[in-house]
Amino acid sequence: MAVADRERWDSRHAVAGAGVAAPPDALRGREDLLPTGGRALDVACGRGTVAAWLAGRGFTVDAVDVSPVALASGAALEPRVRWVLADLDAGLPAACAGPYDVVVCQRFRDPRLYPALAAVLAPGGLLVLTVLSEVDDEPGAFRAVPGELAAAFSDLETVVHDEGNGTATLIASRGPGVAPGSPPGPPDPS
Ligand SMILES: C[S@@+](CC[C@H](N)C(=O)[O-])C[C@H]1O[C@@H](n2cnc3c(N)ncnc32)[C@H](O)[C@@H]1O
């Protein structure tokens, strides 16, 4: 990311001030889908409201963002999270190799990261994504095309897939015992 872009994010986070712990939008009213504990990753975590909420639910959380201002705000909110400063243009940082029982990425879209997000998801793990979408909205470089999330994560089991009003949401799970990149199992004889 260009320095000017990072500085723009820093300014936005500085103006926004401290956040409040909150579940990912996609899990509101669906908190029962969350695994009972383990490791969680929040990708492009911003001021860390979701990461803090996950820590409050007992997860050991790694949270990544390019903005030191955002991470400082997150650290003030929840010191138990491991706040990782990294530019996701270079992929997921080595410090976030997983496996994770929950991977959240909310309001940040980079299709180049999709394989890495799937790869760090543990067997039985839950992926929770919300991105801007072209569905019911304008086309744009930061918006998912129709069906993008479902296609990118077709190896996972879809739990929720919604597109509309300019937003796309995917909640998907990796079956227990299914390692990332495993070929599909034999057909069910029944
Ligand atoms: C719209 S905010 C979403 C923040 C948070 N996920 C939420 O839902 O509140 C997008 C975040 O992505 C971060 N970001 C943008 N480009 C990034 C990059 N290349 N690497 C890491 N973080 C990036 C920004 O600093 C910002 O915190």
mmCIF file of C-alpha atoms and ligand atoms in Angstrom:
data_model
loop_
_atom_site.group_PDB
_atom_site.id
_atom_site.type_symbol
_atom_site.label_atom_id
_atom_site.label_comp_id
_atom_site.label_asym_id
_atom_site.label_seq_id
_atom_site.Cartn_x
_atom_site.Cartn_y
_atom_site.Cartn_z
ATOM 1 C CA MET A 1 0.000 0.000 0.000
ATOM 2 C CA ALA A 2 1.204 3.495 -0.785
ATOM 3 C CA VAL A 3 2.200 5.628 2.207
ATOM 4 C CA ALA A 4 -0.457 8.210 1.302
ATOM 5 C CA ASP A 5 -3.153 5.515 1.412
ATOM 6 C CA ARG A 6 -1.992 4.313 4.810
ATOM 7 C CA GLU A 7 -1.983 7.871 6.099
ATOM 8 C CA ARG A 8 -5.547 8.271 4.862
ATOM 9 C CA TRP A 9 -6.574 5.213 6.872
ATOM 10 C CA ASP A 10 -4.705 6.544 9.910
ATOM 11 C CA SER A 11 -6.608 9.836 9.666
ATOM 12 C CA ARG A 12 -9.947 8.093 9.334
ATOM 13 C CA HIS A 13 -9.251 5.921 12.371
ATOM 14 C CA ALA A 14 -7.973 8.890 14.405
ATOM 15 C CA VAL A 15 -11.145 10.867 13.677
ATOM 16 C CA ALA A 16 -13.366 7.872 14.517
ATOM 17 C CA GLY A 17 -11.827 7.546 17.984
ATOM 18 C CA ALA A 18 -12.207 4.581 20.312
ATOM 19 C CA GLY A 19 -14.437 1.703 19.303
ATOM 20 C CA VAL A 20 -16.713 -0.577 21.288
ATOM 21 C CA ALA A 21 -16.458 -4.369 21.186
ATOM 22 C CA ALA A 22 -19.065 -5.738 18.798
ATOM 23 C CA PRO A 23 -19.765 -8.941 16.877
ATOM 24 C CA PRO A 24 -19.164 -9.064 13.135
ATOM 25 C CA ASP A 25 -22.252 -7.756 11.299
ATOM 26 C CA ALA A 26 -22.802 -11.143 9.678
ATOM 27 C CA LEU A 27 -23.019 -12.893 13.054
ATOM 28 C CA ARG A 28 -25.540 -10.547 14.682
ATOM 29 C CA GLY A 29 -28.406 -12.754 15.777
ATOM 30 C CA ARG A 30 -26.415 -15.791 14.689
ATOM 31 C CA GLU A 31 -23.866 -15.874 17.501
ATOM 32 C CA ASP A 32 -24.732 -19.527 18.086
ATOM 33 C CA LEU A 33 -22.805 -20.357 14.884
ATOM 34 C CA LEU A 34 -19.558 -19.359 16.573
ATOM 35 C CA PRO A 35 -17.315 -22.227 17.735
ATOM 36 C CA THR A 36 -17.035 -22.401 21.502
ATOM 37 C CA GLY A 37 -13.410 -21.264 21.586
ATOM 38 C CA GLY A 38 -9.958 -21.576 20.114
ATOM 39 C CA ARG A 39 -7.994 -19.231 17.895
ATOM 40 C CA ALA A 40 -9.484 -16.388 15.866
ATOM 41 C CA LEU A 41 -8.125 -14.094 13.164
ATOM 42 C CA ASP A 42 -9.557 -10.676 12.268
ATOM 43 C CA VAL A 43 -8.258 -9.528 8.876
ATOM 44 C CA ALA A 44 -8.123 -5.762 8.263
ATOM 45 C CA CYS A 45 -9.396 -5.352 11.812
ATOM 46 C CA GLY A 46 -9.583 -1.555 11.872
ATOM 47 C CA ARG A 47 -9.997 -0.283 15.433
ATOM 48 C CA GLY A 48 -10.442 -3.834 16.630
ATOM 49 C CA THR A 49 -14.057 -3.857 17.714
ATOM 50 C CA VAL A 50 -14.638 -7.370 16.352
ATOM 51 C CA ALA A 51 -11.275 -8.673 17.596
ATOM 52 C CA ALA A 52 -12.085 -7.354 21.074
ATOM 53 C CA TRP A 53 -15.506 -8.998 20.972
ATOM 54 C CA LEU A 54 -13.913 -12.339 20.015
ATOM 55 C CA ALA A 55 -11.402 -12.016 22.855
ATOM 56 C CA GLY A 56 -14.301 -11.344 25.206
ATOM 57 C CA ARG A 57 -15.843 -14.615 24.028
ATOM 58 C CA GLY A 58 -12.689 -16.451 25.094
ATOM 59 C CA PHE A 59 -10.848 -16.714 21.763
ATOM 60 C CA THR A 60 -7.111 -16.218 21.432
ATOM 61 C CA VAL A 61 -7.156 -13.503 18.793
ATOM 62 C CA ASP A 62 -4.736 -12.239 16.164
ATOM 63 C CA ALA A 63 -5.825 -9.031 14.430
ATOM 64 C CA VAL A 64 -4.090 -7.531 11.394
ATOM 65 C CA ASP A 65 -4.237 -4.067 9.911
ATOM 66 C CA VAL A 66 -1.950 -1.671 8.052
ATOM 67 C CA SER A 67 -2.830 1.295 10.255
ATOM 68 C CA PRO A 68 -0.840 1.802 13.471
ATOM 69 C CA VAL A 69 -3.500 4.279 14.610
ATOM 70 C CA ALA A 70 -6.191 1.610 14.255
ATOM 71 C CA LEU A 71 -4.109 -0.963 16.122
ATOM 72 C CA ALA A 72 -3.331 1.461 18.962
ATOM 73 C CA SER A 73 -7.046 2.070 19.346
ATOM 74 C CA GLY A 74 -7.630 -1.686 19.394
ATOM 75 C CA ALA A 75 -4.895 -2.266 21.964
ATOM 76 C CA ALA A 76 -6.500 0.314 24.273
ATOM 77 C CA LEU A 77 -9.799 -1.531 23.925
ATOM 78 C CA GLU A 78 -8.512 -5.076 24.429
ATOM 79 C CA PRO A 79 -4.880 -5.785 25.387
ATOM 80 C CA ARG A 80 -5.371 -9.561 25.199
ATOM 81 C CA VAL A 81 -5.472 -9.470 21.375
ATOM 82 C CA ARG A 82 -2.210 -9.852 19.449
ATOM 83 C CA TRP A 83 -2.247 -6.766 17.200
ATOM 84 C CA VAL A 84 -0.254 -7.351 14.009
ATOM 85 C CA LEU A 85 0.844 -4.412 11.859
ATOM 86 C CA ALA A 86 1.069 -5.624 8.263
ATOM 87 C CA ASP A 87 0.220 -4.629 4.721
ATOM 88 C CA LEU A 88 -2.148 -7.254 3.363
ATOM 89 C CA ASP A 89 -1.109 -6.318 -0.182
ATOM 90 C CA ALA A 90 1.785 -8.677 0.575
ATOM 91 C CA GLY A 91 -0.584 -11.441 1.684
ATOM 92 C CA LEU A 92 -1.334 -12.689 5.176
ATOM 93 C CA PRO A 93 1.716 -12.112 7.381
ATOM 94 C CA ALA A 94 3.743 -15.121 8.515
ATOM 95 C CA ALA A 95 2.669 -14.373 12.099
ATOM 96 C CA CYS A 96 -0.866 -15.375 11.082
ATOM 97 C CA ALA A 97 -0.248 -18.837 9.677
ATOM 98 C CA GLY A 98 -3.121 -20.442 11.583
ATOM 99 C CA PRO A 99 -4.867 -22.754 11.940
ATOM 100 C CA TYR A 100 -7.769 -20.611 13.159
ATOM 101 C CA ASP A 101 -11.160 -21.726 14.425
ATOM 102 C CA VAL A 102 -12.675 -18.429 13.288
ATOM 103 C CA VAL A 103 -11.538 -16.131 10.479
ATOM 104 C CA VAL A 104 -13.334 -12.791 10.137
ATOM 105 C CA CYS A 105 -12.855 -10.239 7.393
ATOM 106 C CA GLN A 106 -15.332 -7.394 7.394
ATOM 107 C CA ARG A 107 -15.534 -4.381 5.070
ATOM 108 C CA PHE A 108 -12.251 -5.199 3.388
ATOM 109 C CA ARG A 109 -12.055 -6.937 0.018
ATOM 110 C CA ASP A 110 -9.007 -8.320 -1.687
ATOM 111 C CA PRO A 111 -9.719 -11.387 -3.835
ATOM 112 C CA ARG A 112 -5.994 -12.196 -3.877
ATOM 113 C CA LEU A 113 -6.351 -13.064 -0.179
ATOM 114 C CA TYR A 114 -9.241 -15.505 -0.577
ATOM 115 C CA PRO A 115 -7.060 -18.653 -0.928
ATOM 116 C CA ALA A 116 -5.022 -17.650 2.136
ATOM 117 C CA LEU A 117 -8.166 -17.057 4.213
ATOM 118 C CA ALA A 118 -9.368 -20.569 3.357
ATOM 119 C CA ALA A 119 -5.936 -22.067 3.955
ATOM 120 C CA VAL A 120 -5.644 -20.835 7.547
ATOM 121 C CA LEU A 121 -9.111 -22.104 8.523
ATOM 122 C CA ALA A 122 -8.914 -25.140 10.824
ATOM 123 C CA PRO A 123 -11.048 -28.238 10.335
ATOM 124 C CA GLY A 124 -14.412 -27.345 11.892
ATOM 125 C CA GLY A 125 -13.545 -23.635 11.602
ATOM 126 C CA LEU A 126 -15.888 -20.804 10.629
ATOM 127 C CA LEU A 127 -15.210 -18.127 8.009
ATOM 128 C CA VAL A 128 -17.183 -14.874 8.343
ATOM 129 C CA LEU A 129 -16.912 -12.384 5.477
ATOM 130 C CA THR A 130 -18.702 -9.159 4.628
ATOM 131 C CA VAL A 131 -17.693 -7.080 1.621
ATOM 132 C CA LEU A 132 -19.169 -4.354 -0.521
ATOM 133 C CA SER A 133 -20.998 -5.858 -3.492
ATOM 134 C CA GLU A 134 -22.134 -4.721 -6.911
ATOM 135 C CA VAL A 135 -25.500 -6.422 -6.292
ATOM 136 C CA ASP A 136 -28.179 -3.700 -6.045
ATOM 137 C CA ASP A 137 -25.404 -1.125 -6.307
ATOM 138 C CA GLU A 138 -22.894 0.347 -8.727
ATOM 139 C CA PRO A 139 -19.925 -1.560 -10.137
ATOM 140 C CA GLY A 140 -16.666 -0.595 -8.502
ATOM 141 C CA ALA A 141 -13.109 -1.739 -7.910
ATOM 142 C CA PHE A 142 -13.797 -2.352 -4.219
ATOM 143 C CA ARG A 143 -17.024 -4.286 -4.767
ATOM 144 C CA ALA A 144 -17.495 -8.032 -5.165
ATOM 145 C CA VAL A 145 -19.082 -9.168 -8.408
ATOM 146 C CA PRO A 146 -22.236 -11.295 -8.075
ATOM 147 C CA GLY A 147 -21.436 -14.763 -6.736
ATOM 148 C CA GLU A 148 -17.812 -13.874 -5.964
ATOM 149 C CA LEU A 149 -17.688 -15.107 -2.374
ATOM 150 C CA ALA A 150 -19.615 -18.326 -3.033
ATOM 151 C CA ALA A 151 -17.324 -19.167 -5.959
ATOM 152 C CA ALA A 152 -14.110 -18.326 -4.126
ATOM 153 C CA PHE A 153 -14.984 -20.476 -1.118
ATOM 154 C CA SER A 154 -16.818 -23.310 -2.873
ATOM 155 C CA ASP A 155 -14.574 -25.843 -1.079
ATOM 156 C CA LEU A 156 -16.193 -24.827 2.202
ATOM 157 C CA GLU A 157 -19.684 -25.612 3.387
ATOM 158 C CA THR A 158 -21.906 -22.559 2.969
ATOM 159 C CA VAL A 159 -23.870 -21.694 6.093
ATOM 160 C CA VAL A 160 -25.165 -18.267 5.029
ATOM 161 C CA HIS A 161 -24.786 -16.502 1.675
ATOM 162 C CA ASP A 162 -26.523 -13.171 1.176
ATOM 163 C CA GLU A 163 -26.086 -10.592 -1.570
ATOM 164 C CA GLY A 164 -28.092 -7.404 -1.845
ATOM 165 C CA ASN A 165 -28.225 -3.700 -1.097
ATOM 166 C CA GLY A 166 -24.562 -3.371 -2.000
ATOM 167 C CA THR A 167 -23.302 -5.937 0.496
ATOM 168 C CA ALA A 168 -22.235 -9.571 0.198
ATOM 169 C CA THR A 169 -21.990 -11.859 3.197
ATOM 170 C CA LEU A 170 -20.632 -15.361 3.435
ATOM 171 C CA ILE A 171 -20.518 -17.543 6.514
ATOM 172 C CA ALA A 172 -18.929 -20.869 5.679
ATOM 173 C CA SER A 173 -17.409 -23.742 7.583
ATOM 174 C CA ARG A 174 -14.717 -26.278 6.945
ATOM 175 C CA GLY A 175 -16.010 -29.733 7.794
ATOM 176 C CA PRO A 176 -14.411 -31.404 10.809
ATOM 177 C CA GLY A 177 -11.420 -33.449 9.757
ATOM 178 C CA VAL A 178 -11.227 -31.803 6.323
ATOM 179 C CA ALA A 179 -7.768 -30.365 5.771
ATOM 180 C CA PRO A 180 -7.403 -27.276 3.558
ATOM 181 C CA GLY A 181 -7.096 -28.252 -0.112
ATOM 182 C CA SER A 182 -8.288 -31.842 0.424
ATOM 183 C CA PRO A 183 -9.983 -33.415 -2.596
ATOM 184 C CA PRO A 184 -13.706 -34.136 -2.147
ATOM 185 C CA GLY A 185 -14.461 -37.456 -0.445
ATOM 186 C CA PRO A 186 -16.053 -40.484 -2.184
ATOM 187 C CA PRO A 187 -19.774 -40.230 -3.033
ATOM 188 C CA ASP A 188 -22.206 -41.249 -0.295
ATOM 189 C CA PRO A 189 -23.416 -44.783 -1.298
ATOM 190 C CA SER A 190 -26.842 -44.301 0.367
HETATM 191 C C1 LIG B 1 -13.546 -0.213 6.153
HETATM 192 S S1 LIG B 1 -12.265 -0.598 7.303
HETATM 193 C C2 LIG B 1 -12.922 -2.047 8.108
HETATM 194 C C3 LIG B 1 -12.362 -2.252 9.474
HETATM 195 C C4 LIG B 1 -12.982 -3.390 10.268
HETATM 196 N N1 LIG B 1 -12.816 -4.670 9.607
HETATM 197 C C5 LIG B 1 -14.435 -3.125 10.561
HETATM 198 O O1 LIG B 1 -15.291 -3.860 10.079
HETATM 199 O O2 LIG B 1 -14.701 -2.158 11.270
HETATM 200 C C6 LIG B 1 -10.993 -1.303 6.287
HETATM 201 C C7 LIG B 1 -9.714 -1.568 7.036
HETATM 202 O O3 LIG B 1 -8.778 -2.154 6.158
HETATM 203 C C8 LIG B 1 -7.503 -1.652 6.474
HETATM 204 N N2 LIG B 1 -6.681 -1.838 5.276
HETATM 205 C C9 LIG B 1 -6.868 -1.288 4.051
HETATM 206 N N3 LIG B 1 -5.918 -1.721 3.207
HETATM 207 C C10 LIG B 1 -5.120 -2.554 3.905
HETATM 208 C C11 LIG B 1 -3.948 -3.293 3.593
HETATM 209 N N4 LIG B 1 -3.402 -3.269 2.364
HETATM 210 N N5 LIG B 1 -3.373 -4.038 4.559
HETATM 211 C C12 LIG B 1 -3.899 -4.078 5.815
HETATM 212 N N6 LIG B 1 -4.990 -3.394 6.180
HETATM 213 C C13 LIG B 1 -5.602 -2.629 5.231
HETATM 214 C C14 LIG B 1 -7.732 -0.203 6.871
HETATM 215 O O4 LIG B 1 -6.728 0.332 7.696
HETATM 216 C C15 LIG B 1 -9.065 -0.332 7.610
HETATM 217 O O5 LIG B 1 -8.838 -0.520 8.983
#
